[in-house]
Coordinates of C-alpha atoms in Angstrom, one line a residue:
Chain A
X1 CA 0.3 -11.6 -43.8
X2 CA -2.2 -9.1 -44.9
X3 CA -5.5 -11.5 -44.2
X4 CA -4.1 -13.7 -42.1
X5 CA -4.2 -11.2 -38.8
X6 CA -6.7 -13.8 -36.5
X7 CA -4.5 -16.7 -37.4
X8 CA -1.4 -14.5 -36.8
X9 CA -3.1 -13.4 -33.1
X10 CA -3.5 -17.0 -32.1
X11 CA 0.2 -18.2 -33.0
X12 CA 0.9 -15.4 -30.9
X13 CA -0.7 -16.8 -27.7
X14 CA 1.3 -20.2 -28.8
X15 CA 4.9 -18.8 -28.9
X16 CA 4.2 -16.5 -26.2
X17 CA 3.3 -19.6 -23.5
X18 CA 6.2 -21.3 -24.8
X19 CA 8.9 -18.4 -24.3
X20 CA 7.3 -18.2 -20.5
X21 CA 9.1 -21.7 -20.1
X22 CA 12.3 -19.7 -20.8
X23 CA 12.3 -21.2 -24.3
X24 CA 11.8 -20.7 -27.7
X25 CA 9.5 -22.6 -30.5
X26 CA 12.3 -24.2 -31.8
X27 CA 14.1 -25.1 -28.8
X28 CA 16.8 -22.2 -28.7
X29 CA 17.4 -19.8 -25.7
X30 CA 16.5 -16.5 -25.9
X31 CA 20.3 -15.0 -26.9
X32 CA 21.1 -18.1 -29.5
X33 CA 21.5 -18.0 -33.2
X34 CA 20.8 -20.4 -35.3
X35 CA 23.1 -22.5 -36.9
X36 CA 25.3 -20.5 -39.2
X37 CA 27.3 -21.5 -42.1
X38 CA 29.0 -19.3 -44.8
X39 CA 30.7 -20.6 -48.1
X40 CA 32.5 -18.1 -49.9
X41 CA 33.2 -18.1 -54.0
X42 CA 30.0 -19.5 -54.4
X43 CA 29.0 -17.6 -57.9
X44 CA 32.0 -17.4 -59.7
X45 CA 31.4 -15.2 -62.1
X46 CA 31.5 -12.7 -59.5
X47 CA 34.4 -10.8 -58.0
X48 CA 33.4 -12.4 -55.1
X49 CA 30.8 -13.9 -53.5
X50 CA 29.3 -15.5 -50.2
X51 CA 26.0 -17.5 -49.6
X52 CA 25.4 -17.4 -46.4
X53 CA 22.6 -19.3 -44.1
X54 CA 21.1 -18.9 -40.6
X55 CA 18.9 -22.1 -40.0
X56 CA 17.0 -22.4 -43.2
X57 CA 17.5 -18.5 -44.2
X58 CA 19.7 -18.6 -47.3
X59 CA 21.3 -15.4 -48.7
X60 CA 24.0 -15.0 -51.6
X61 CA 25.7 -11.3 -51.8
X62 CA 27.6 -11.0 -54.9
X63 CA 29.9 -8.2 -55.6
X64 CA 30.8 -6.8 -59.1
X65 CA 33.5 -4.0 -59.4
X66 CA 33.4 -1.9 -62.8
X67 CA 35.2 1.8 -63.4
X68 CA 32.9 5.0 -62.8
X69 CA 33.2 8.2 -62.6
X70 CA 33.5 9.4 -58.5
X71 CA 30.8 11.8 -57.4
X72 CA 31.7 15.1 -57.1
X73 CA 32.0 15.9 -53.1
X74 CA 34.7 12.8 -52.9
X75 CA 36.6 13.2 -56.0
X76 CA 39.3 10.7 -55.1
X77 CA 36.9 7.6 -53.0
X78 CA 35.5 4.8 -55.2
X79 CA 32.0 4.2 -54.9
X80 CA 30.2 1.3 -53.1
X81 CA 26.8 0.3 -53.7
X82 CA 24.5 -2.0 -51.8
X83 CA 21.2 -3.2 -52.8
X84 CA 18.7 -5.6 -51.7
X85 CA 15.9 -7.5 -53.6
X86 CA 13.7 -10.3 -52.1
X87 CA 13.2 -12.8 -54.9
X88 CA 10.3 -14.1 -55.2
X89 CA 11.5 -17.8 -55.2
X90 CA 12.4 -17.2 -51.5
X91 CA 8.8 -16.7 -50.3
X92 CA 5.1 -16.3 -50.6
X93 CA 5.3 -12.8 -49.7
X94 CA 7.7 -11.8 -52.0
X95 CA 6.6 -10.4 -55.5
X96 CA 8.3 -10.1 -58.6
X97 CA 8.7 -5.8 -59.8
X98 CA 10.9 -3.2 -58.7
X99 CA 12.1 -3.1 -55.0
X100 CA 9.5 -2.4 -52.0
X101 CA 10.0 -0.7 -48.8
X102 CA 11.3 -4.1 -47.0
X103 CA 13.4 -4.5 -49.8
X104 CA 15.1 -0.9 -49.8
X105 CA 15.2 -0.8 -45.8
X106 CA 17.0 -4.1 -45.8
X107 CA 19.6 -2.9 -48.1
X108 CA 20.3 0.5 -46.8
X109 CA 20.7 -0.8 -43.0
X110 CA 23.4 -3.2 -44.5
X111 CA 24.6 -0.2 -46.4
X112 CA 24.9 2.2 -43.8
X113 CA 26.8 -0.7 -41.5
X114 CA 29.5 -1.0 -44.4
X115 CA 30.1 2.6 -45.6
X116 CA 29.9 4.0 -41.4
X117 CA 32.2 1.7 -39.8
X118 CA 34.5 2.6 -43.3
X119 CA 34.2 -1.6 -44.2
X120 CA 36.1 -0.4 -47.6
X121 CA 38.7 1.8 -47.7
X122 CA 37.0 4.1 -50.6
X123 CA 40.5 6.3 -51.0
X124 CA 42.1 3.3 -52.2
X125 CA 39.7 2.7 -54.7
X126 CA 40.8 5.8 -56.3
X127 CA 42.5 5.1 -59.8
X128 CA 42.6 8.9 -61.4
X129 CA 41.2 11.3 -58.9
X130 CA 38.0 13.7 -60.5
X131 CA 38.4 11.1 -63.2
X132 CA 38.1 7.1 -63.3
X133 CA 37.5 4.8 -59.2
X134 CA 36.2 1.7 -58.9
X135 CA 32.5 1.0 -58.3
X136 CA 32.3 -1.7 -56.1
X137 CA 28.6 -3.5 -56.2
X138 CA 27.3 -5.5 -53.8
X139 CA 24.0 -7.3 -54.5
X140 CA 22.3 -9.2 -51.9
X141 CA 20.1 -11.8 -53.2
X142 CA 18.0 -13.5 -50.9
X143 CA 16.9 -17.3 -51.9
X144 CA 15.1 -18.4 -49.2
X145 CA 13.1 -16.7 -46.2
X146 CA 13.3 -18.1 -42.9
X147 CA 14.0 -14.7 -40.8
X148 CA 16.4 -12.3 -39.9
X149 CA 17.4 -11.1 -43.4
X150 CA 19.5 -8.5 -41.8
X151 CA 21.5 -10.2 -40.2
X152 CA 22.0 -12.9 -42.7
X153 CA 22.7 -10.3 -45.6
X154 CA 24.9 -8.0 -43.6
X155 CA 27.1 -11.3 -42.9
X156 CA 26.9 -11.9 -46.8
X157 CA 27.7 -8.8 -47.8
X158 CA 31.1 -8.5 -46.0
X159 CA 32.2 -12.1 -46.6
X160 CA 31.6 -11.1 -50.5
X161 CA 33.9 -8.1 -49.7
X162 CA 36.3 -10.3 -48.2
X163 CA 36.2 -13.4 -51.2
X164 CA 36.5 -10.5 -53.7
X165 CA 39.9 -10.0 -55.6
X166 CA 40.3 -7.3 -58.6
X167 CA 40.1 -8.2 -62.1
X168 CA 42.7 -7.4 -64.3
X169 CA 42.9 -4.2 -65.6
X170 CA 44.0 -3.8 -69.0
X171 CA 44.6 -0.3 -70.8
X172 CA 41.1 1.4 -69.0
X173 CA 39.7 -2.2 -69.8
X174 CA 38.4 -4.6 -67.3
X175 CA 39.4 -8.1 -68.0
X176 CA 37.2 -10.2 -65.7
X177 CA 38.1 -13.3 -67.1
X178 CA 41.5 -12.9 -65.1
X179 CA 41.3 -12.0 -61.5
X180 CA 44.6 -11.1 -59.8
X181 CA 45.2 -11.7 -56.2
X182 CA 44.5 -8.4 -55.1
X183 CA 42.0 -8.2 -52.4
X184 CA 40.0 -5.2 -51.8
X185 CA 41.3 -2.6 -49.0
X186 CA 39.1 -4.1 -46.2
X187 CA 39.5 -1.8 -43.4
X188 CA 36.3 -3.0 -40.9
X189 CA 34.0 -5.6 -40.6
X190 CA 31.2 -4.7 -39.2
X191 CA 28.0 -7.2 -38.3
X192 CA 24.9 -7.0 -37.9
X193 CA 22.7 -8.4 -35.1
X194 CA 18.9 -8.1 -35.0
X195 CA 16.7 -8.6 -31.9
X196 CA 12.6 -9.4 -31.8
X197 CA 10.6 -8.2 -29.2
X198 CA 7.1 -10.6 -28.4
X199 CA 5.2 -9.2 -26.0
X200 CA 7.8 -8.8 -23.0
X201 CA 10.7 -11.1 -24.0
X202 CA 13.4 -10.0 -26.7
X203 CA 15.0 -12.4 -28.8
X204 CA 18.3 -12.5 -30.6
X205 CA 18.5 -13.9 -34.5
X206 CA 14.4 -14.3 -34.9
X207 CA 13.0 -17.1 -37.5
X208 CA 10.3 -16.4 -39.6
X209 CA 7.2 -17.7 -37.0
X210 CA 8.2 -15.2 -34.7
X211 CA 9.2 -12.3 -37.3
X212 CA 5.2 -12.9 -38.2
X213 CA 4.5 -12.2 -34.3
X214 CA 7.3 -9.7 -33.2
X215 CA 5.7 -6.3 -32.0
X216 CA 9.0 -4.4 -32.8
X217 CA 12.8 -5.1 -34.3
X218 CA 15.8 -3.9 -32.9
X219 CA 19.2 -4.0 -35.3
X220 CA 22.6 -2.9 -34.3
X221 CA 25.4 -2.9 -36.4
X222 CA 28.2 -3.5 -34.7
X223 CA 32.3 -2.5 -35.7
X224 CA 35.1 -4.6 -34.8
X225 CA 36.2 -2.0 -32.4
X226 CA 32.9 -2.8 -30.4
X227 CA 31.5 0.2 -31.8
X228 CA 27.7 0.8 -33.1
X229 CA 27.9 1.9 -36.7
X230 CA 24.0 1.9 -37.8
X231 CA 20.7 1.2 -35.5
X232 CA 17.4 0.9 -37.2
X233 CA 14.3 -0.3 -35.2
X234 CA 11.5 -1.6 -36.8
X235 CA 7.8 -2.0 -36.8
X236 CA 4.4 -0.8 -34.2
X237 CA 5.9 -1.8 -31.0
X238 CA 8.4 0.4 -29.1
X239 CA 11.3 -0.1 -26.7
X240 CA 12.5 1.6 -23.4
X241 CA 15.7 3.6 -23.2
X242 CA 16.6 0.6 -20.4
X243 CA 15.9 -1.9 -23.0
X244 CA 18.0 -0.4 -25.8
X245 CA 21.0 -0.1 -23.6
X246 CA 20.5 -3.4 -22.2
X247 CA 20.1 -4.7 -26.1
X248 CA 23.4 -2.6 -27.1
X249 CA 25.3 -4.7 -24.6
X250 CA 24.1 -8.1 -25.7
X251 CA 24.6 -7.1 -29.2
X252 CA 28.3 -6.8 -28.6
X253 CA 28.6 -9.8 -27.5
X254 CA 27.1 -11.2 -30.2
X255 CA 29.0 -9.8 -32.7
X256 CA 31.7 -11.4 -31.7
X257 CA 30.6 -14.6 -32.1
X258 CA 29.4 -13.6 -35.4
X259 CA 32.7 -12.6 -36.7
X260 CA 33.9 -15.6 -35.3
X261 CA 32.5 -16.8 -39.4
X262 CA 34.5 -14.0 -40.9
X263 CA 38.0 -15.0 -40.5
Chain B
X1 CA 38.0 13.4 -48.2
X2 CA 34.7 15.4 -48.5
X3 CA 34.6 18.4 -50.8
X4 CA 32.8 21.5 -48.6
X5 CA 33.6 19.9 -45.7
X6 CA 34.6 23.1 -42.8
X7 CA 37.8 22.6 -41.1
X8 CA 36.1 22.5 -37.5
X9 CA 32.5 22.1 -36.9
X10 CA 32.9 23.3 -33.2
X11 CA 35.1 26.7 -32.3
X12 CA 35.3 27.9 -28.9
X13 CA 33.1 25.8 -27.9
X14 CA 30.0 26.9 -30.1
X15 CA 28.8 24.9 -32.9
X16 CA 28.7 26.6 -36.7
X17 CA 25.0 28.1 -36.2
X18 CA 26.3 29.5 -32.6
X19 CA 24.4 26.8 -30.8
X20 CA 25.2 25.3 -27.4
X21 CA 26.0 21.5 -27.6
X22 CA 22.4 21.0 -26.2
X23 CA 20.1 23.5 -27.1
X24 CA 17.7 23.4 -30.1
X25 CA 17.1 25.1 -33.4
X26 CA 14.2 27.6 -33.0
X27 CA 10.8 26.1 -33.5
X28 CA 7.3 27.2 -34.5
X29 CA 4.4 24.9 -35.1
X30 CA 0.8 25.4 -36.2
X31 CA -1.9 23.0 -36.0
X32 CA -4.6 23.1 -39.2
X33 CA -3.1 25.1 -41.9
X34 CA -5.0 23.8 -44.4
X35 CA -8.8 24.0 -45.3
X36 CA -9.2 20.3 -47.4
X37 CA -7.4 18.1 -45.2
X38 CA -8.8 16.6 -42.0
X39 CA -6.1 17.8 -40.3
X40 CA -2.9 19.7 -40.9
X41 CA -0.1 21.0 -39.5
X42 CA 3.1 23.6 -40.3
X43 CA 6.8 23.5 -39.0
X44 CA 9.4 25.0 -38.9
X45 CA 12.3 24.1 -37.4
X46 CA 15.4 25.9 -37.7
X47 CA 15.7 26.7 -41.4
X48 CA 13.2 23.5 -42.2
X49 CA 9.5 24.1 -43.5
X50 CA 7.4 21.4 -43.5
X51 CA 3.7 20.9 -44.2
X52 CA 1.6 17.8 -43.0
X53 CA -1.9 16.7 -43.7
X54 CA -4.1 14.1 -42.5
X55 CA -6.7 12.4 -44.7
X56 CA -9.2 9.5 -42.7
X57 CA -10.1 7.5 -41.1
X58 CA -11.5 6.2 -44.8
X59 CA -12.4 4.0 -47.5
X60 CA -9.0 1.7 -48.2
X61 CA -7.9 2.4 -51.9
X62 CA -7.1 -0.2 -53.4
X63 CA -9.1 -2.3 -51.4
X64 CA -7.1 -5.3 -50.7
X65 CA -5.1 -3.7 -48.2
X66 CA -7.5 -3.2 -45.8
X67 CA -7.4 -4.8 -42.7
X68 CA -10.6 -6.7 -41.0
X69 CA -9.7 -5.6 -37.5
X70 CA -8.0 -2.4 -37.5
X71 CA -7.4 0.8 -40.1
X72 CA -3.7 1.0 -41.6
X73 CA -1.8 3.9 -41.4
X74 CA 0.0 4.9 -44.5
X75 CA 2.7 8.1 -44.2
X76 CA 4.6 9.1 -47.3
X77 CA 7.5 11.7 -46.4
X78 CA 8.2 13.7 -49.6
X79 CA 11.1 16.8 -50.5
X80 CA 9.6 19.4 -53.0
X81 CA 12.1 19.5 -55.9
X82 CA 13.5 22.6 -54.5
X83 CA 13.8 21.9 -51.3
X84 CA 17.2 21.0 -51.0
X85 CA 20.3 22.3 -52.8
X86 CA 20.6 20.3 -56.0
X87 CA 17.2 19.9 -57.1
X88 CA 15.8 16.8 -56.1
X89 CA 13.6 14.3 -59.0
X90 CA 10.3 14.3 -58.3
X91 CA 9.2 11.0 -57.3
X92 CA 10.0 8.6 -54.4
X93 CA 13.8 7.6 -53.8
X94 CA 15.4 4.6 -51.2
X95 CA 15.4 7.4 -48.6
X96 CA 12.0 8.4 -49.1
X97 CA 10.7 5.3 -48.6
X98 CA 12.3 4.2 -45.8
X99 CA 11.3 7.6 -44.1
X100 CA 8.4 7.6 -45.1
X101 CA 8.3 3.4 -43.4
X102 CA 10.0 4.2 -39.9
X103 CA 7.6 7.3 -39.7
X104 CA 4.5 4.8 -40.2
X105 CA 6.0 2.9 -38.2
X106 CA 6.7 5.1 -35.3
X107 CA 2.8 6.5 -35.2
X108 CA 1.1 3.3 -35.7
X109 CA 2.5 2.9 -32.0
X110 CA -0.1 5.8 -30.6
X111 CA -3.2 5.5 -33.1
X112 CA -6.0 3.6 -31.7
X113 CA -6.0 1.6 -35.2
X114 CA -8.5 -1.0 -34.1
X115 CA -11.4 1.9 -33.6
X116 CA -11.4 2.0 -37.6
X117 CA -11.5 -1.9 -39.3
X118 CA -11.4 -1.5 -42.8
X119 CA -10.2 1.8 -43.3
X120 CA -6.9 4.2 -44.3
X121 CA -5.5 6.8 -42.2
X122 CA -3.5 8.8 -44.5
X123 CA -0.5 11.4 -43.5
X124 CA 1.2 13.2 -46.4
X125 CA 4.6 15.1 -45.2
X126 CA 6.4 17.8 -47.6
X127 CA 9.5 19.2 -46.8
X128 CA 9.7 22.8 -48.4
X129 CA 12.5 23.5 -47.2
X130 CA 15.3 21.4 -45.5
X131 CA 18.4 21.6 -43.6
X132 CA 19.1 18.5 -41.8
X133 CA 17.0 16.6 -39.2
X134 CA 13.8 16.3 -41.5
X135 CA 13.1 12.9 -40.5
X136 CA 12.1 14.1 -36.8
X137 CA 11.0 17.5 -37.9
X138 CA 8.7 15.1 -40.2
X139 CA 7.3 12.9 -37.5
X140 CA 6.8 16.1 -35.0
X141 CA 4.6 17.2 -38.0
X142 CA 2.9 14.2 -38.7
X143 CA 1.6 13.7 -35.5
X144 CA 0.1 17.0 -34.8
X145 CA -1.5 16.9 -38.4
X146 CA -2.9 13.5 -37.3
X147 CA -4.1 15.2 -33.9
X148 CA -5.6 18.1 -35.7
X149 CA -7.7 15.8 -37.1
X150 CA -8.9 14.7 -34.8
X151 CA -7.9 10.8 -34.6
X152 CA -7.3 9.5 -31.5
X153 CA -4.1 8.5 -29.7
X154 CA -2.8 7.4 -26.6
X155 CA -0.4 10.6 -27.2
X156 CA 2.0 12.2 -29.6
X157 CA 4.9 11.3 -30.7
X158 CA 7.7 13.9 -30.0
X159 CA 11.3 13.9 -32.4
X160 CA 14.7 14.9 -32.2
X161 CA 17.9 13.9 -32.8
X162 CA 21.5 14.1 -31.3
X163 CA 24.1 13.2 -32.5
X164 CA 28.7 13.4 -32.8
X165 CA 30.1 16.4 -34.1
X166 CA 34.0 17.5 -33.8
X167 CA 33.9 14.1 -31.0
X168 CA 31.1 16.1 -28.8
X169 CA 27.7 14.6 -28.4
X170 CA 25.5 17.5 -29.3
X171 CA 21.6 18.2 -30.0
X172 CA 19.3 18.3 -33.2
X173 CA 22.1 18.5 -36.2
X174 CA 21.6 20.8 -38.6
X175 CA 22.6 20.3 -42.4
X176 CA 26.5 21.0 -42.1
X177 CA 26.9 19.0 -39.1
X178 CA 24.5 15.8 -40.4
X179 CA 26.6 15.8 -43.6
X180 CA 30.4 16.0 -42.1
X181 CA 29.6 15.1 -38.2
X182 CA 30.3 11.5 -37.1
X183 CA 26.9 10.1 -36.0
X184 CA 23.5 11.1 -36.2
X185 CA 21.1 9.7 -34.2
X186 CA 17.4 10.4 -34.7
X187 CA 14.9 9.6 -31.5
X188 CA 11.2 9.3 -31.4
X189 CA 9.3 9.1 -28.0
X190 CA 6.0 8.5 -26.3
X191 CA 6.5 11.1 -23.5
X192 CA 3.6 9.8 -21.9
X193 CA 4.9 6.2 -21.6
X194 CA 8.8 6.5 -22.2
X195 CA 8.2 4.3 -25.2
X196 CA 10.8 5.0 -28.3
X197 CA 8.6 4.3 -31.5
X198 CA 11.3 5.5 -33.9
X199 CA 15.1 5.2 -33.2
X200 CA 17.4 4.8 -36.2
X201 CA 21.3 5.7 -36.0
X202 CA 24.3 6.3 -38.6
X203 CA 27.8 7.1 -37.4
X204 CA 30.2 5.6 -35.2
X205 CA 29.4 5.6 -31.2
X206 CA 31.0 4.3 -28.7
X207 CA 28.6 2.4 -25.7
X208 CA 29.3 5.2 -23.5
X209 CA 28.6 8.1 -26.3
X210 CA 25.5 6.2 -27.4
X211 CA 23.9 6.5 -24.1
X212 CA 24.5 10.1 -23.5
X213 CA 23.6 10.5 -27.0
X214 CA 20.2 8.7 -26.4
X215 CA 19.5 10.5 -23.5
X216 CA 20.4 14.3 -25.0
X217 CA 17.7 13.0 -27.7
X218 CA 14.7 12.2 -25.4
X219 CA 15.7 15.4 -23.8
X220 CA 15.2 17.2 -27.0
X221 CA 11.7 15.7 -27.6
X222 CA 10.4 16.6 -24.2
X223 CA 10.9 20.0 -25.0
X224 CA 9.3 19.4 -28.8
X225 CA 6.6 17.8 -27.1
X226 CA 5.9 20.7 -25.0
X227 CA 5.5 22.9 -28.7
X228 CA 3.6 20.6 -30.0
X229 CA 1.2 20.3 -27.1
X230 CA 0.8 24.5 -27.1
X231 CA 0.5 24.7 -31.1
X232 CA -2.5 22.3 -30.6
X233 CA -4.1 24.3 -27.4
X234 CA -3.2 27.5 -29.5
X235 CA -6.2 25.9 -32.3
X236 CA -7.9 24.4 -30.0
X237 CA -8.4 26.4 -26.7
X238 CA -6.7 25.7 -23.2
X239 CA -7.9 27.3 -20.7
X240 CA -7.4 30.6 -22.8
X241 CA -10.0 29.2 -25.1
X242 CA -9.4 29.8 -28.6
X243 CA -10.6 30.4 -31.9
X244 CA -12.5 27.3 -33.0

């Protein structure tokens, strides 16, 4: 959006006379998400998988376990492991190369939602304590861009966790050709819920013409105990201590129409 | 469970360092500390040493990033190798980058960015030394570094954290308790205006715990503020005057 600031500034003005009518460019009230839909097992080579989309934002978390070593300060938790990269089939803006700083925020706010609210139960991913836990990848892929990738991915992410059942495991040797029926030990599942602010309105579940706008971001992650478990705000603009309150309540009630697509 | 993790993080009442729930590490800042940058500034903060310099407003290298109608603002937030227990690789990691993105973030709220089109304001932030909270201790820097240097801003913006330790909401975490406590929630304000420019949180809180959280936080910056505010009248003269 580097050189396209003017053009940005007058799209402003557009959506902001249309959300004083109390609407939104594309017709939804100010606390509505978009259509969501989730399909789970959708890349089956994975342990388990989840494409998930929000209006025309489409993202596919995949998770992959393998056997590491634990890190030394939790000698008997297995290891999870989030990351993020915006492929560049899913925008103009994205570019092909290592990760950027959208790409490694993204993926540690969906991180930090699944490792605070304890989303995995790491102790049971223990095999031989000091010695040999599961590593349990999640890769979030995002396919196309049309807003709210945290929201979107943090939904992916955990349905992934949820879809995914252990392959067999075979003298020390993962055979991922058979999966038993094992789930993973699921303790939480947190969501996600990410709020724009335009000038003086907030919106829940932004698409991508007013991400271009928004003066500031707002994410909660919320537990299933009602709890916030990660809070990351986001760009120039700024929010009151009334607003953020008032924003924690909503998100609540949010996420619980959001897990609604978990069960 | 953790390895090194102390049985209690609170006894009788007083946290590890000997702390009261809300009071602060000690902290000493100093505005232009060093003789190449435009504008500089040292902290400490508790056991934390951090340096921050301020290069611009100038030219935009590599020139496609600059902007037609304002300048950008570009902070990077770096640890020294040394800085931390295990030696850290040189070279930006995830965390650096998004600290050094939500720090950006936070101070492009107060410069008057549209005063410099087409140019770079650049703030480089090295942790010496760290024990816990260097993400606010960072910011706190930054902006008196960009202040020294005289680039003007609606005000400054003023850190701290607060966070869950033991189950009580206490202020600015130090390493022990941002490692094993049970939230951590870091808090950047615009005293002047009430704005929050930088608010980020891991843990688990509760509605209730969040607020008084949120509020010990802002607390804790208003009294940062007020450091920052003499460190800069120290350089620059109050009514004391000063040396120049």
């Amino acid at each position: 959006m580097e050189s396209n600031s003017i053009v940005a500034s007058i799209k402003k003005d557009y959506i902001l006379t249309v959300l004083e009518t109390g609407k939104r460019v594309d017709g939804r009230e100010f606390d509505e998400y978009r259509e969501i839909e989730i399909i789970r097992g959708y890349a089956q080579r994975a342990e388990g998988s989840a494409l998930v989309r929000i209006g025309n934002t489409q993202v596919l978390a995949g998770v992959k376990l393998s056997l590491a070593t634990p890190f030394p300060d939790t000698p008997d938790e297995g290891i999870l492991s989030t990351t993020a990269e915006l492929v560049p089939l899913a925008s103009p803006s994205f570019d092909i190369g290592p990760p950027d700083e959208r790409a490694i925020e993204l993926s540690r706010v969906v991180d930090r939602a699944l490792r605070e609210s304890n989303a995995l139960d790491l102790e049971k991913l223990c095999i031989v304590p000091n010695e040999k836990v599961w590593l349990v990848n999640v890769d979030i892929y995002i396919l196309d861009y049309d807003g709210n990738l945290f929201d979107a991915s943090c939904l992916a992410a955990i349905s992934a966790l949820l879809d995914a059942r252990f392959p067999k495991l075979e003298d020390d040797k993962i055979i991922y050709e058979e999966k038993t029926n094992e789930a993973l030990p699921i303790k939480n599942k947190p969501v996600e819920v990410t709020f724009a602010k335009i000038g003086k309105y907030t919106v829940v579940d932004p698409n991508l013409e007013e991400e271009e706008v928004m003066d500031a971001r707002i994410t909660f992650g919320i537990t299933q105990e009602n709890e916030l478990c990660a809070l990351q705000k986001g760009l120039r603009g700024s929010f009151t201590r009334e607003e953020i309150l008032d924003l924690f309540d909503k998100a609540i009630e949010k996420a619980k129409e959001l897990r609604r697509y978990l069960e | 469970m953790k390895v090194g993790k102390p049985e209690k993080l609170i006894v009788n009442g007083k946290r590890l360092d000997g702390r009261a729930f809300d009071e602060l590490r000690p902290i000493k800042i100093k505005a232009g500390v060093l003789k190449r940058a435009d504008g500089s500034c040292y902290l400490e903060w508790g056991k934390n040493k951090i340096i921050a310099a301020c290069y611009g407003p100038r030219e935009v290298h590599p020139r496609h990033l600059a902007r037609p109608d304002r300048a950008i603002l570009r902070c990077v937030y770096k640890m020294a190798p040394f800085s931390v227990k295990e030696r850290k690789k040189p070279g930006p990691d995830r965390r650096s980058v998004e600290l050094s993105k939500v720090i950006t973030e936070a101070l492009e709220n107060v410069v008057f960015l549209n005063l410099f089109p087409r140019s770079a304001i650049d703030v480089y932030i090295e942790v010496l030394q760290a024990e816990g909270g260097t993400r606010c201790a960072s910011l706190t820097a930054a902006s008196v570094a960009l202040a020294d240097a005289g680039v003007p801003m609606k005000d400054l913006v003023a850190a701290c954290a607060a966070g869950k330790v033991d189950g009580e909401i206490v202020l600015d975490l130090f390493e022990l308790e941002d490692n094993y406590g049970e939230a951590d929630l870091p808090v950047g304000i615009v005293p002047r205006t009430g704005e929050i420019t930088l608010l980020q949180m891991d843990g688990n809180l509760t509605r209730e715990e969040f607020e008084k959280a949120l509020d010990l936080a802002i607390k804790g910056a208003l009294q940062v503020y007020e450091l920052q505010k003499a460190a800069l009248k120290e350089k620059y003269g109050g009514e004391n005057g000063g040396e120049q």
